[in-house]
């Protein structure tokens, strides 16, 4: 028996980047494994907390007694390394068609990457860069703080309750829910963190709009 699709309605969509529309796990793991070893940490344990946060926030979790100035300095180096390394960066399955379907619809990128890193990865994955984007430079607090999603909704001109977030990480899902938004979890990391709905990848989501601007999301398992 074929499962009935889940239908959600919204006015705007807010998209995380890494792990949600772009698969950059290969680069993230290379850079963070190297950093963890340099700081005497277990790389496997480090990788459990790196996704979704800005680098300095991850470092603060892993090295809680270290001065934040050192985390910020290391984060600048990490961002440069990640921006230069696009080997293995590819779109998440279904992302090209999904992004094409949003071209004329209200949507924004809300990412923990800074602008150069976001451009590098979206370019490597051959995905269009949304005109509205909230990158690391534009927020004072990293996910799981909801600031980025609230800014994205405000720039698009919609109330949080009218927005749906697409996220892959625990920190990102927490941020979206804290912003008062519904969250579609994408990929294997997302399922355990109680998103509103979950999909294995973006081949399981279609988005259409009616003449009044209501977006209809059909989600299949």
Coordinates of C-alpha atoms in Angstrom, one line a residue:
X1 CA 0.0 0.0 0.0
X2 CA 1.3 3.4 -0.9
X3 CA 1.6 5.9 2.0
X4 CA -0.5 9.0 1.8
X5 CA 1.7 12.1 1.3
X6 CA 2.0 14.6 4.2
X7 CA 0.8 18.0 3.1
X8 CA 2.1 21.2 4.8
X9 CA 1.2 24.8 3.8
X10 CA 3.4 27.8 4.2
X11 CA 4.2 31.3 2.8
X12 CA 8.0 31.1 2.8
X13 CA 10.8 28.5 3.1
X14 CA 14.1 28.9 5.1
X15 CA 16.9 26.6 4.0
X16 CA 19.9 25.5 5.8
X17 CA 22.8 24.7 3.5
X18 CA 25.3 22.0 4.6
X19 CA 23.6 18.6 4.9
X20 CA 20.3 20.0 3.7
X21 CA 20.8 21.1 0.1
X22 CA 24.6 20.7 -0.2
X23 CA 26.4 17.5 0.9
X24 CA 29.7 18.9 2.2
X25 CA 30.4 16.1 4.8
X26 CA 33.6 15.1 3.1
X27 CA 35.2 18.6 3.6
X28 CA 33.7 19.1 7.1
X29 CA 35.1 15.8 8.3
X30 CA 38.5 16.4 6.8
X31 CA 38.9 19.8 8.3
X32 CA 37.4 18.9 11.7
X33 CA 39.3 15.7 12.1
X34 CA 42.5 17.5 11.5
X35 CA 41.6 20.2 14.0
X36 CA 40.5 17.7 16.6
X37 CA 43.8 15.7 16.4
X38 CA 45.8 19.0 16.6
X39 CA 44.0 19.7 19.9
X40 CA 44.2 16.3 21.4
X41 CA 40.6 15.5 20.9
X42 CA 38.9 12.3 19.7
X43 CA 37.8 13.1 16.1
X44 CA 34.8 10.8 16.3
X45 CA 33.5 12.6 19.3
X46 CA 34.2 16.0 17.7
X47 CA 32.2 15.1 14.6
X48 CA 29.1 14.5 16.8
X49 CA 28.8 18.2 17.6
X50 CA 30.2 20.0 14.5
X51 CA 27.1 20.0 12.3
X52 CA 24.9 23.0 12.2
X53 CA 26.9 25.4 14.4
X54 CA 29.4 28.1 13.5
X55 CA 32.9 26.8 14.0
X56 CA 33.7 29.0 17.1
X57 CA 30.5 27.6 18.8
X58 CA 31.6 24.1 18.1
X59 CA 35.1 24.8 19.5
X60 CA 33.5 26.3 22.6
X61 CA 31.6 23.0 23.2
X62 CA 34.7 20.9 22.7
X63 CA 37.1 23.1 24.6
X64 CA 34.9 24.9 27.2
X65 CA 37.8 26.3 29.2
X66 CA 39.5 27.9 26.2
X67 CA 39.3 31.7 25.7
X68 CA 36.7 32.7 23.1
X69 CA 39.3 34.8 21.3
X70 CA 41.2 31.6 20.5
X71 CA 38.0 30.0 19.2
X72 CA 37.3 33.0 17.0
X73 CA 40.9 33.0 15.6
X74 CA 40.8 29.3 14.9
X75 CA 37.4 29.7 13.3
X76 CA 38.8 32.2 10.8
X77 CA 41.5 29.7 9.8
X78 CA 38.9 26.9 9.6
X79 CA 36.6 29.0 7.3
X80 CA 39.5 29.8 5.0
X81 CA 40.4 26.0 4.8
X82 CA 36.9 25.0 4.2
X83 CA 36.3 27.7 1.5
X84 CA 39.4 26.5 -0.4
X85 CA 38.4 22.8 -0.2
X86 CA 35.4 21.9 -2.4
X87 CA 36.5 18.3 -3.2
X88 CA 33.5 16.1 -2.8
X89 CA 31.0 18.9 -2.4
X90 CA 27.8 17.8 -4.2
X91 CA 24.1 18.6 -4.1
X92 CA 21.9 16.5 -1.8
X93 CA 19.8 14.2 -4.0
X94 CA 16.8 16.1 -5.3
X95 CA 18.3 19.5 -4.5
X96 CA 18.7 20.8 -8.1
X97 CA 15.0 20.2 -8.9
X98 CA 13.9 21.5 -5.5
X99 CA 15.9 24.7 -5.8
X100 CA 14.6 25.2 -9.4
X101 CA 11.0 24.9 -8.1
X102 CA 11.7 27.7 -5.6
X103 CA 13.1 30.2 -8.1
X104 CA 10.1 32.5 -8.1
X105 CA 8.9 31.7 -4.6
X106 CA 9.8 33.3 -1.2
X107 CA 12.8 31.5 0.2
X108 CA 16.0 32.3 2.0
X109 CA 19.3 30.6 2.8
X110 CA 20.0 30.6 6.6
X111 CA 23.4 29.1 7.1
X112 CA 26.2 28.9 9.7
X113 CA 28.7 29.4 6.8
X114 CA 30.0 32.9 6.0
X115 CA 29.3 34.4 2.6
X116 CA 32.5 33.3 0.9
X117 CA 32.0 29.7 2.1
X118 CA 28.4 29.6 1.2
X119 CA 29.2 30.9 -2.3
X120 CA 32.0 28.3 -2.7
X121 CA 29.8 25.4 -1.7
X122 CA 26.7 26.4 -3.6
X123 CA 28.9 27.0 -6.6
X124 CA 30.6 23.6 -6.3
X125 CA 27.2 21.9 -6.0
X126 CA 25.9 24.0 -9.0
X127 CA 23.0 25.3 -7.0
X128 CA 21.5 28.8 -7.4
X129 CA 22.3 31.2 -4.5
X130 CA 19.0 32.6 -3.1
X131 CA 18.8 36.4 -3.3
X132 CA 17.9 36.5 0.4
X133 CA 20.5 34.9 2.7
X134 CA 21.5 35.1 6.3
X135 CA 25.1 34.0 6.7
X136 CA 27.4 33.9 9.7
X137 CA 28.4 37.5 9.4
X138 CA 24.8 38.7 9.8
X139 CA 24.0 37.1 13.2
X140 CA 25.3 37.6 16.7
X141 CA 24.5 34.1 17.9
X142 CA 25.0 30.7 16.2
X143 CA 22.4 28.0 15.9
X144 CA 20.7 26.6 18.0
X145 CA 19.9 30.3 18.7
X146 CA 16.9 31.2 16.5
X147 CA 18.3 34.6 15.4
X148 CA 19.2 33.5 11.9
X149 CA 15.8 32.1 11.1
X150 CA 13.9 35.0 12.6
X151 CA 16.1 37.4 10.5
X152 CA 15.3 35.4 7.4
X153 CA 11.6 35.4 8.0
X154 CA 11.7 39.2 8.6
X155 CA 13.6 39.9 5.4
X156 CA 11.1 37.9 3.4
X157 CA 8.3 39.8 5.2
X158 CA 6.5 36.8 6.8
X159 CA 5.6 35.8 10.3
X160 CA 7.6 32.9 11.8
X161 CA 4.4 30.7 11.9
X162 CA 4.1 31.1 8.2
X163 CA 7.6 29.8 7.5
X164 CA 8.9 26.2 7.2
X165 CA 12.6 25.5 7.8
X166 CA 14.6 22.8 6.1
X167 CA 17.4 21.5 8.4
X168 CA 19.6 18.5 8.9
X169 CA 21.3 19.0 12.3
X170 CA 20.2 19.0 15.9
X171 CA 21.3 22.6 16.4
X172 CA 19.5 23.7 13.3
X173 CA 16.3 21.9 14.1
X174 CA 16.3 23.3 17.6
X175 CA 16.8 26.8 16.2
X176 CA 13.9 26.5 13.8
X177 CA 11.6 25.2 16.4
X178 CA 12.7 27.9 18.9
X179 CA 11.9 30.5 16.2
X180 CA 8.3 29.2 16.2
X181 CA 8.5 27.6 12.8
X182 CA 7.8 24.1 11.5
X183 CA 10.9 22.1 10.5
X184 CA 11.4 19.5 7.9
X185 CA 14.3 17.4 8.8
X186 CA 16.5 16.2 5.9
X187 CA 18.8 13.2 5.9
X188 CA 19.9 10.7 8.5
X189 CA 21.1 13.2 11.2
X190 CA 17.7 14.9 11.4
X191 CA 15.4 12.0 12.3
X192 CA 16.4 11.7 15.9
X193 CA 15.7 15.4 16.8
X194 CA 11.9 15.6 16.5
X195 CA 11.4 17.8 13.4
X196 CA 7.8 18.4 12.3
X197 CA 8.4 16.0 9.4
X198 CA 11.3 14.0 8.1
X199 CA 12.6 13.1 4.6
X200 CA 15.6 11.0 3.6
X201 CA 16.5 13.6 0.9
X202 CA 14.9 16.3 -1.2
X203 CA 13.5 13.8 -3.8
X204 CA 10.7 13.3 -1.3
X205 CA 9.5 16.9 -1.3
X206 CA 7.6 18.9 -4.0
X207 CA 6.6 22.5 -3.7
X208 CA 3.8 24.3 -5.6
X209 CA 2.2 27.7 -5.1
X210 CA -1.3 28.9 -5.7
X211 CA -2.4 32.3 -7.1
X212 CA -2.7 33.6 -3.5
X213 CA 0.9 32.8 -2.7
X214 CA 0.3 29.8 -0.5
X215 CA 3.0 27.2 -0.8
X216 CA 1.9 23.6 -0.7
X217 CA 4.6 21.0 0.3
X218 CA 3.9 17.4 -0.5
X219 CA 6.1 15.1 1.5
X220 CA 6.4 11.4 0.7
X221 CA 8.3 8.7 2.6

